[in-house]
PDB file of C-alpha atoms in Angstrom:
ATOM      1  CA  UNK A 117       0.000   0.000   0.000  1.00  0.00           C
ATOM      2  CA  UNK A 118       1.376   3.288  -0.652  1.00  0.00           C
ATOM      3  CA  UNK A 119       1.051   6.996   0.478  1.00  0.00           C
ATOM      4  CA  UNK A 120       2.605   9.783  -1.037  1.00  0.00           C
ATOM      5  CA  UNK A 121       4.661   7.422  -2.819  1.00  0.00           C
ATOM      6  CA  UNK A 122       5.878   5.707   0.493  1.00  0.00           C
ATOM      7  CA  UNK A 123       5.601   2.181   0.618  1.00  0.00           C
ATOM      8  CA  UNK A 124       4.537   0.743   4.157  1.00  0.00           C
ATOM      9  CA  UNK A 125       3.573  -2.201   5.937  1.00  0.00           C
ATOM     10  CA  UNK A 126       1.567  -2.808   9.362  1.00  0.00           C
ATOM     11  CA  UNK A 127       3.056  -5.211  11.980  1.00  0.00           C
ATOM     12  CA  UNK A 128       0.538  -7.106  14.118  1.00  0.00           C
ATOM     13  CA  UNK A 129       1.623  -9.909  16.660  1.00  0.00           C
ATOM     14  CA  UNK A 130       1.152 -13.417  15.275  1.00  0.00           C
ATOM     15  CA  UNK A 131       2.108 -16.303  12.501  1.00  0.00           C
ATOM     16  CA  UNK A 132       3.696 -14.032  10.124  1.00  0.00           C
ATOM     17  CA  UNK A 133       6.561 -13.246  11.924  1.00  0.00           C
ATOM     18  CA  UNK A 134       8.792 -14.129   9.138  1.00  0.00           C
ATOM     19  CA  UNK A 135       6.552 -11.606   6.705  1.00  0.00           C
ATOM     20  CA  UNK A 136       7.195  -9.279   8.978  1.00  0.00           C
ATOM     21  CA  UNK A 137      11.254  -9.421   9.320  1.00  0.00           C
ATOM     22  CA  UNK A 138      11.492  -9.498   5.597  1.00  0.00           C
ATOM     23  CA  UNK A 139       9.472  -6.758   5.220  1.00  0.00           C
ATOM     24  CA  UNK A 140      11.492  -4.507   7.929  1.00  0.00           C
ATOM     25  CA  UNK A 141      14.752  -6.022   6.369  1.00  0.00           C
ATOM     26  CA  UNK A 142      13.732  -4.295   3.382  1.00  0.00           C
ATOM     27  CA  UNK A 143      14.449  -0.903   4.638  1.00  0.00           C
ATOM     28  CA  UNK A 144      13.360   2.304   6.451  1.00  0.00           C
ATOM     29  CA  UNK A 145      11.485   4.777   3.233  1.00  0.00           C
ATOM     30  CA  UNK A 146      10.144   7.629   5.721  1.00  0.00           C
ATOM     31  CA  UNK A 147      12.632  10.716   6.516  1.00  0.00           C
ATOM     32  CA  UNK A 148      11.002  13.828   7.864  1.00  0.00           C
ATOM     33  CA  UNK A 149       9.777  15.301   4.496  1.00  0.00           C
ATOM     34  CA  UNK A 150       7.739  12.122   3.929  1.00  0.00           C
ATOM     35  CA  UNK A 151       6.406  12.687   7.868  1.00  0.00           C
ATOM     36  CA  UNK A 152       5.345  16.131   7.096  1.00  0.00           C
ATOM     37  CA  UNK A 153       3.552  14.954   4.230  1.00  0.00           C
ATOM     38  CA  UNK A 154       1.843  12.026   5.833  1.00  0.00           C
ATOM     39  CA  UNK A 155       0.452  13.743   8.835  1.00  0.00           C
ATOM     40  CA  UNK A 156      -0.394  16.859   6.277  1.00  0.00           C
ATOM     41  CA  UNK A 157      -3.050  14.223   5.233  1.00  0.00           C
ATOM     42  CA  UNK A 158      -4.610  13.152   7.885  1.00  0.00           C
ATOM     43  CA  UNK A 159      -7.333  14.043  10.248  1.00  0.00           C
ATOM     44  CA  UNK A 160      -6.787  17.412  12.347  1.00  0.00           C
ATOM     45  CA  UNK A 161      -7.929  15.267  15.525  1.00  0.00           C
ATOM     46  CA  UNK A 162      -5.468  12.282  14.859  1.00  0.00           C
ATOM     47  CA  UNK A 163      -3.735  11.623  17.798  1.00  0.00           C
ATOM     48  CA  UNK A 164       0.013  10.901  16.935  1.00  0.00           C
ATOM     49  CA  UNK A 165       2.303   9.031  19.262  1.00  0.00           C
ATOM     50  CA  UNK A 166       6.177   9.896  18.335  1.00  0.00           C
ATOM     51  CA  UNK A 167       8.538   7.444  19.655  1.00  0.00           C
ATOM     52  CA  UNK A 168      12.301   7.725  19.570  1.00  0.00           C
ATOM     53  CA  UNK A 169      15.535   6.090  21.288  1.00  0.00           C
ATOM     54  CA  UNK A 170      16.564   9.600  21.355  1.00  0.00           C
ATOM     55  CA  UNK A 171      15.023  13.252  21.112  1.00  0.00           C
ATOM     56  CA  UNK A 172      17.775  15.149  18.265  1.00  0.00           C
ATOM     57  CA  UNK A 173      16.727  18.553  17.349  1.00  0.00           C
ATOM     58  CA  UNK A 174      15.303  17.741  14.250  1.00  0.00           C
ATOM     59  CA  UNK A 175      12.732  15.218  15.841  1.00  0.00           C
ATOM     60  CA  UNK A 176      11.839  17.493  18.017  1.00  0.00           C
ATOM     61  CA  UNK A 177      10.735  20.068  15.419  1.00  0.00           C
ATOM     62  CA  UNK A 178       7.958  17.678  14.201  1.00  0.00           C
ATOM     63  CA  UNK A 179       6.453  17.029  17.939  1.00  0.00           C
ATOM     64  CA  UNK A 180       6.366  21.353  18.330  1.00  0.00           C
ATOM     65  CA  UNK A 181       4.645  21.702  14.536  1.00  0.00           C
ATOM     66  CA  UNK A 182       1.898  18.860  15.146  1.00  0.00           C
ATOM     67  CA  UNK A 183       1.115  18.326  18.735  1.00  0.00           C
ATOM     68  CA  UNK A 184      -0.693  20.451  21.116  1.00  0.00           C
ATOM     69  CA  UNK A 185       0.961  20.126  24.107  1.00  0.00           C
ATOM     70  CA  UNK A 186       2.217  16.608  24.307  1.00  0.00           C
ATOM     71  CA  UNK A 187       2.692  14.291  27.077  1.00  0.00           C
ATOM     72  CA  UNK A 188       6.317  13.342  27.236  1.00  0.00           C
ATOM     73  CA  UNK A 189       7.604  10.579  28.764  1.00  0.00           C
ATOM     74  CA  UNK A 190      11.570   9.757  28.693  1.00  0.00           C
ATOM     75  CA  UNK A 191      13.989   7.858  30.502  1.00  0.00           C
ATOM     76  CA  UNK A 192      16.124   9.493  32.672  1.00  0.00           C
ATOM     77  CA  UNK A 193      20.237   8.903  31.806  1.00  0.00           C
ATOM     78  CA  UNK A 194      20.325   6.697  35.308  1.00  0.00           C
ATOM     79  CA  UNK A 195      17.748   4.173  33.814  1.00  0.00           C
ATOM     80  CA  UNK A 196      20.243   3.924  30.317  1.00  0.00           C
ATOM     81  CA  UNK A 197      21.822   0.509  30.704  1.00  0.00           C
ATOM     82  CA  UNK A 198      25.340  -0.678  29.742  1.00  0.00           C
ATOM     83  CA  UNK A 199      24.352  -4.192  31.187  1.00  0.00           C
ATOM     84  CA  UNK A 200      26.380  -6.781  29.480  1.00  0.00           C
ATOM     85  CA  UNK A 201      29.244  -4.314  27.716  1.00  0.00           C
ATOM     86  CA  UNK A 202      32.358  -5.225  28.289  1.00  0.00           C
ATOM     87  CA  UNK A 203      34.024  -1.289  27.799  1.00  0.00           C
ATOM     88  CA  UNK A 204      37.713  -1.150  26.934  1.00  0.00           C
ATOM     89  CA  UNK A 205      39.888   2.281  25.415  1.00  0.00           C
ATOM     90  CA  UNK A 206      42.860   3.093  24.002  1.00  0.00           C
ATOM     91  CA  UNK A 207      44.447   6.673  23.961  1.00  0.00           C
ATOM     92  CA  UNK A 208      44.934   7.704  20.385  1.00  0.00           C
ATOM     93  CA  UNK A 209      46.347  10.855  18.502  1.00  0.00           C
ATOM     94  CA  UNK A 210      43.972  13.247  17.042  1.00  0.00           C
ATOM     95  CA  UNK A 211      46.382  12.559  13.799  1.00  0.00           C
ATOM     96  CA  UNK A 212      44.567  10.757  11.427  1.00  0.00           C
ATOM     97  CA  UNK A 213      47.205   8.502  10.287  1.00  0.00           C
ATOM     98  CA  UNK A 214      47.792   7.323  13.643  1.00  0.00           C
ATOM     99  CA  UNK A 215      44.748   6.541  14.672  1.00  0.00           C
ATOM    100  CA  UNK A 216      44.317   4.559  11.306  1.00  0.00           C
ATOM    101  CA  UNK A 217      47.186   2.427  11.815  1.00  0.00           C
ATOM    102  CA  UNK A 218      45.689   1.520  15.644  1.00  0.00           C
ATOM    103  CA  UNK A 219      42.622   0.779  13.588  1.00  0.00           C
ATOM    104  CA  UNK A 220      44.283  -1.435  11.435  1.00  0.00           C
ATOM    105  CA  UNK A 221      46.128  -3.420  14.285  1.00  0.00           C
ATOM    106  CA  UNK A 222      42.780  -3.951  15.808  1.00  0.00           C
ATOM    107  CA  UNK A 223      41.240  -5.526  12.081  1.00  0.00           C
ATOM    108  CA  UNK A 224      43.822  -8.006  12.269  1.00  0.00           C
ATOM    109  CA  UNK A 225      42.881  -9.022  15.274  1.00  0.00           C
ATOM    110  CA  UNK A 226      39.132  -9.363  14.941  1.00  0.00           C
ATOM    111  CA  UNK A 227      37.910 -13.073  13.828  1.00  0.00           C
ATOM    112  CA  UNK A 228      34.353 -12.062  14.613  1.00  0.00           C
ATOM    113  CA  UNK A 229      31.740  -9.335  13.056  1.00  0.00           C
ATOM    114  CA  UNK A 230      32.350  -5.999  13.841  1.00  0.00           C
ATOM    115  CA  UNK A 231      30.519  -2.548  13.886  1.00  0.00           C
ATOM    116  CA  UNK A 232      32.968   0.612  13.260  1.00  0.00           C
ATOM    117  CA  UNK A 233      31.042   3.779  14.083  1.00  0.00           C
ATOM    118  CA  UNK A 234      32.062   6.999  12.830  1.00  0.00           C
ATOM    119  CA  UNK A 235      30.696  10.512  13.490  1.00  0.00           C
ATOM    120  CA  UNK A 236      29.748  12.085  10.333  1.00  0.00           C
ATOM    121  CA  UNK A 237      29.377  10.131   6.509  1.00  0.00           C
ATOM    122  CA  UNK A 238      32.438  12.106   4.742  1.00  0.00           C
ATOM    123  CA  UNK A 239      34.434  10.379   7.517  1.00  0.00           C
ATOM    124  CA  UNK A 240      32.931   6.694   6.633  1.00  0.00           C
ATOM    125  CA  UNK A 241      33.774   7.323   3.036  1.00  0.00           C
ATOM    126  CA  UNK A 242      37.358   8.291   3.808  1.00  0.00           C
ATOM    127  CA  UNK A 243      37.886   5.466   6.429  1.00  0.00           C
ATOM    128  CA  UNK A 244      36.005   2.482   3.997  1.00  0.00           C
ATOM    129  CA  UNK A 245      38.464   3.867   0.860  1.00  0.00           C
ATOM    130  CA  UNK A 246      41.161   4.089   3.581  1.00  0.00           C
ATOM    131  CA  UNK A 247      40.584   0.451   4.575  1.00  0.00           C
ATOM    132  CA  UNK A 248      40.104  -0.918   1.332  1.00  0.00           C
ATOM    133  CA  UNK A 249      43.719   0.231   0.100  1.00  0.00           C
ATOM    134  CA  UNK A 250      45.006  -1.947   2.619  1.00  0.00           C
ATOM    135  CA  UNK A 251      42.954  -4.748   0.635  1.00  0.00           C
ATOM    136  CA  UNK A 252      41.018  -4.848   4.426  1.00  0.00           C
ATOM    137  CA  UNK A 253      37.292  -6.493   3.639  1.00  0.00           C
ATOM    138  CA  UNK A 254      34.813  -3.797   4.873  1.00  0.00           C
ATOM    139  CA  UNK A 255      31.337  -2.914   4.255  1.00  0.00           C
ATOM    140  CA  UNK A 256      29.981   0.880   4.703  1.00  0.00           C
ATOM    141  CA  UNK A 257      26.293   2.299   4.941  1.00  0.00           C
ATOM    142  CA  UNK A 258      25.183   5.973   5.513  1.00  0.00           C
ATOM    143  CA  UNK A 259      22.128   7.728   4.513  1.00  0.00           C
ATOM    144  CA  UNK A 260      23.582   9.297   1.449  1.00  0.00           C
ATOM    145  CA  UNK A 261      23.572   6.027  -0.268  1.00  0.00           C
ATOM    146  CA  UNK A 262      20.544   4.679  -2.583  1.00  0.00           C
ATOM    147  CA  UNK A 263      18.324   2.141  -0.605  1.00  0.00           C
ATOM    148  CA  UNK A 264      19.302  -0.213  -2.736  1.00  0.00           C
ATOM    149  CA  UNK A 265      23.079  -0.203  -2.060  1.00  0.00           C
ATOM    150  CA  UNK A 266      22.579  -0.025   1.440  1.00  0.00           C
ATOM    151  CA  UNK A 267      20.166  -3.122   1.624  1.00  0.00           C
ATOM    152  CA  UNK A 268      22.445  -4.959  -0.459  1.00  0.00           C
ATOM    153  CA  UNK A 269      25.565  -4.164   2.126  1.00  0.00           C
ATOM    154  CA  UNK A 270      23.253  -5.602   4.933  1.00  0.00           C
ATOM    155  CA  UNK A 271      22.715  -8.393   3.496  1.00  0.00           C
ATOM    156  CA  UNK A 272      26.295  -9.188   3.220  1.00  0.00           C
ATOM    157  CA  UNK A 273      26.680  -8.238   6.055  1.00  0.00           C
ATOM    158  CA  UNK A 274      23.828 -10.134   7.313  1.00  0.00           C
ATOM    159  CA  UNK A 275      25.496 -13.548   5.575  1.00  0.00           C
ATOM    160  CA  UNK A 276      28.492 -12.681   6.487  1.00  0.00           C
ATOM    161  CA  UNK A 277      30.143 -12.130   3.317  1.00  0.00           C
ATOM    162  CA  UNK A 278      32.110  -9.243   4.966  1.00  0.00           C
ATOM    163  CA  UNK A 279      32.709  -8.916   8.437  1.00  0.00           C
ATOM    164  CA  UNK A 280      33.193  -5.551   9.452  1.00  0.00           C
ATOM    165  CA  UNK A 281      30.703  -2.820   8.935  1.00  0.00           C
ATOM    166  CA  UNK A 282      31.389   0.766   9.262  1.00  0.00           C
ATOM    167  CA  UNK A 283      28.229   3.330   9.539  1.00  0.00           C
ATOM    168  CA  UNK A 284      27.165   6.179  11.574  1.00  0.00           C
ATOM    169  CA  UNK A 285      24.701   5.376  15.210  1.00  0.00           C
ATOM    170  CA  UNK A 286      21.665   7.021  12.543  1.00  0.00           C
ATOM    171  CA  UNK A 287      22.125   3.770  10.154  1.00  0.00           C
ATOM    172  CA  UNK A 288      23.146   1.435  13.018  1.00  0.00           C
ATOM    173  CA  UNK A 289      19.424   1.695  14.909  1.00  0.00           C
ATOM    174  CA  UNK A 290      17.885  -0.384  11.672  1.00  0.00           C
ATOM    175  CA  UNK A 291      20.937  -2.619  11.563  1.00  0.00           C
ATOM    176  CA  UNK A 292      19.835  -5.359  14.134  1.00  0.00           C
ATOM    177  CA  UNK A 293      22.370  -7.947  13.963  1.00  0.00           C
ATOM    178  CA  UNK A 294      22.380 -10.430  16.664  1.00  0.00           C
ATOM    179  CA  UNK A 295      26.431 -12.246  15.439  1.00  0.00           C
ATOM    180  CA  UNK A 296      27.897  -8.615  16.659  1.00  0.00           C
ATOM    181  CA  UNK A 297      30.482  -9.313  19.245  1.00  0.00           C
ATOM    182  CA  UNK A 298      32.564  -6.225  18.726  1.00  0.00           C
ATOM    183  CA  UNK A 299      31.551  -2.507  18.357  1.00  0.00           C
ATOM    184  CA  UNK A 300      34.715   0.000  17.446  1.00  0.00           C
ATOM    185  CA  UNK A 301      34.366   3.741  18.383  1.00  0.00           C
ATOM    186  CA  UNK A 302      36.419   5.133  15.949  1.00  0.00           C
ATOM    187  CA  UNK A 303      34.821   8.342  16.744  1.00  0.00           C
ATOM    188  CA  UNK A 304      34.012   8.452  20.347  1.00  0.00           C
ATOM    189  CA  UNK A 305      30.399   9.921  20.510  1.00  0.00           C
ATOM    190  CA  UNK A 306      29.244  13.301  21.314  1.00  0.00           C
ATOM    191  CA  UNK A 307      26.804  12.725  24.434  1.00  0.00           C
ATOM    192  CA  UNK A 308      25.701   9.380  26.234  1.00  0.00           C
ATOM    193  CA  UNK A 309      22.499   8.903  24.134  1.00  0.00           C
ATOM    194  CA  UNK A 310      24.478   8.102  21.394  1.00  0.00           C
ATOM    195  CA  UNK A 311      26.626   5.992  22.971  1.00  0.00           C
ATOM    196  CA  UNK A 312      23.927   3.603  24.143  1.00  0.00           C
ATOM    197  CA  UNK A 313      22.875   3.709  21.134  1.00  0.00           C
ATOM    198  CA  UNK A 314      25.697   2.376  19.488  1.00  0.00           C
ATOM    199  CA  UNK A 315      26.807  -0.551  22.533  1.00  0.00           C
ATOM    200  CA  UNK A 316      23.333  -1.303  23.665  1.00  0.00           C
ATOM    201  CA  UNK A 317      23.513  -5.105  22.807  1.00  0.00           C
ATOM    202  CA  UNK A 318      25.914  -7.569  24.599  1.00  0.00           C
ATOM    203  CA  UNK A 319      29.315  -7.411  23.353  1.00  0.00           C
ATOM    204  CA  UNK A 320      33.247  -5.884  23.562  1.00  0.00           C
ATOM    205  CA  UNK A 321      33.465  -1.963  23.306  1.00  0.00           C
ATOM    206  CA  UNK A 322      36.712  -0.579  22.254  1.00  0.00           C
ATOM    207  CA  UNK A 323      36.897   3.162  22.367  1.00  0.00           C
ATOM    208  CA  UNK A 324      39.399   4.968  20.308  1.00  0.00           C
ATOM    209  CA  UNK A 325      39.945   8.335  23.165  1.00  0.00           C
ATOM    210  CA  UNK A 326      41.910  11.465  22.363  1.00  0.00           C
ATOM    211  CA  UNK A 327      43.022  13.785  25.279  1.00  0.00           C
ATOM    212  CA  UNK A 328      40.184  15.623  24.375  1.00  0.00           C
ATOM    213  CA  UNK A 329      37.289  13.179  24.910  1.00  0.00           C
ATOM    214  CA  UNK A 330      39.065  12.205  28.187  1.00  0.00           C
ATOM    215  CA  UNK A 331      35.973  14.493  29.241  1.00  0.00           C
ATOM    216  CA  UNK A 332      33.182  13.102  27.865  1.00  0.00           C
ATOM    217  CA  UNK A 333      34.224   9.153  28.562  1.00  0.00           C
ATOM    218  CA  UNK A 334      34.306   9.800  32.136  1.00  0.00           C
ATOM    219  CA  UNK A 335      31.226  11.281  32.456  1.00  0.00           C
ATOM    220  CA  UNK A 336      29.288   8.286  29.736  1.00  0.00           C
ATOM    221  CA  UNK A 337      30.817   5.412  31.446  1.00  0.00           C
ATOM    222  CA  UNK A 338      30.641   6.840  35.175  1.00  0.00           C
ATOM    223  CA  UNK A 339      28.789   4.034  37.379  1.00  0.00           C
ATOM    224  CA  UNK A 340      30.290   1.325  35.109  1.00  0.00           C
ATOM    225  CA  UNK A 341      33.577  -0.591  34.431  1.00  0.00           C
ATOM    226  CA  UNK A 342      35.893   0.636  31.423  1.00  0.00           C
ATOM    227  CA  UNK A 343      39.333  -0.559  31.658  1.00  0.00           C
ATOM    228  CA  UNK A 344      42.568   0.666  29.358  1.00  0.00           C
ATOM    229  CA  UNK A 345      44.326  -1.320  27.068  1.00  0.00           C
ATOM    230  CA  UNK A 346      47.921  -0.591  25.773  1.00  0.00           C
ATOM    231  CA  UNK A 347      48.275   1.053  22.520  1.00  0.00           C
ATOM    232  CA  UNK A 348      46.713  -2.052  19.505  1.00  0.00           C
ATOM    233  CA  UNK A 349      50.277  -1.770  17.869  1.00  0.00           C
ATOM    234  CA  UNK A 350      52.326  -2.405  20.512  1.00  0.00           C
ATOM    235  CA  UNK A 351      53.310  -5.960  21.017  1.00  0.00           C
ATOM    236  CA  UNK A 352      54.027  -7.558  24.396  1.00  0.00           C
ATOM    237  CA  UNK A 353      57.653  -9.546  23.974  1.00  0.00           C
TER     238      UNK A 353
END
């Protein structure tokens, strides 16, 4: 069925749980523009729940334009969990190069699938070309790719054709991929949300930390366990 030219599908608990994860699999259409024209419309007395793992300014710009003052109900920071991570860093130079090579150390380490998160999609482009010229195996996804390239990266992903993927927290929330044992902060995150976001399933957390996001690490992981590891390139005799 389609609206405004968006495909969509309805999920209701049952048999066709298979249906269901195919359809999903198949990727997220709606961006804001296609919001604004959906609720455009419908019914002036619709009510409209908005649910989000987090609140970023542009989310919030849809709840002020269509709802009359909204109930909101959020989870404080103290109810965020980081249950089950296993948090490690390693202090790394703001120099590019350098903090590629540690990158690189780590790859050959990693028998298992891995998520490398980056903060912005010129800087998955550059790392993925990066990587590649090192004839490393990675996959990339970011929302300035076609649908089609990015479903196509998930599913080799999925079958484990390639077994890193690098993307941004944005991408990673449809990316639900249970064989991920090992999540890379390339780019350590801006503010706690997103670094839920990015660890919130069981698994190993390494956290590439300059001097400068000292800071910000102390105060995301404070109340849990993150222990240092020695610099990836750096070989105990």
């Amino acid at each position: 069925m389609s609206v405004t030219g968006v495909t969509h599908h309805v999920c209701i608990g049952g048999t066709y749980v298979g249906v269901n994860m195919k359809r999903l699999e198949a990727g997220v259409q709606i961006f804001v523009e296609q919001i604004h024209d959906v609720i455009e419309i419908m019914p002036q007395n619709t009510q409209i729940i908005f649910l989000s793992a987090t609140f970023p300014s542009n989310a919030l710009e849809v709840t002020t334009k269509y709802m009359k003052d909204p109930i909101k109900i959020v989870v404080t920071e103290k109810e965020l969990t980081l249950e089950g991570v296993r948090q490690l860093y390693v202090t790394v130079s703001r120099e590019e190069e350098s903090k590629f090579d540690e990158l690189v150390d780590l790859y050959e380490m990693i028998a298992v699938q891995c998520i490398i998160f980056c903060n912005t999609r010129r800087k998955i482009d550059w790392l993925t070309e990066k990587m590649r010229s090192r004839n490393l195996v990675v996959s990339s996804r970011h929302g300035d790719k076609d649908q089609i390239e990015r479903d196509d990266t998930m599913k080799e992903f999925r079958i484990g054709s390639t077994q890193v993927l690098i993307t941004t927290v944005l991408s990673a929330r449809i990316t639900d991929v249970q064989k991920v044992s090992v999540v890379i902060n390339y780019d350590f995150p801006n503010n706690r949300e997103d670094y839920i976001d990015r660890v919130g399933r069981k698994c190993v957390t390494v956290n590439f930390v300059t001097d400068e996001d000292r800071v910000m690490l102390r105060y995301i992981t404070c109340g849990t366990k993150v222990f240092a590891i020695m610099s990836i390139g750096v070989r105990p005799c």
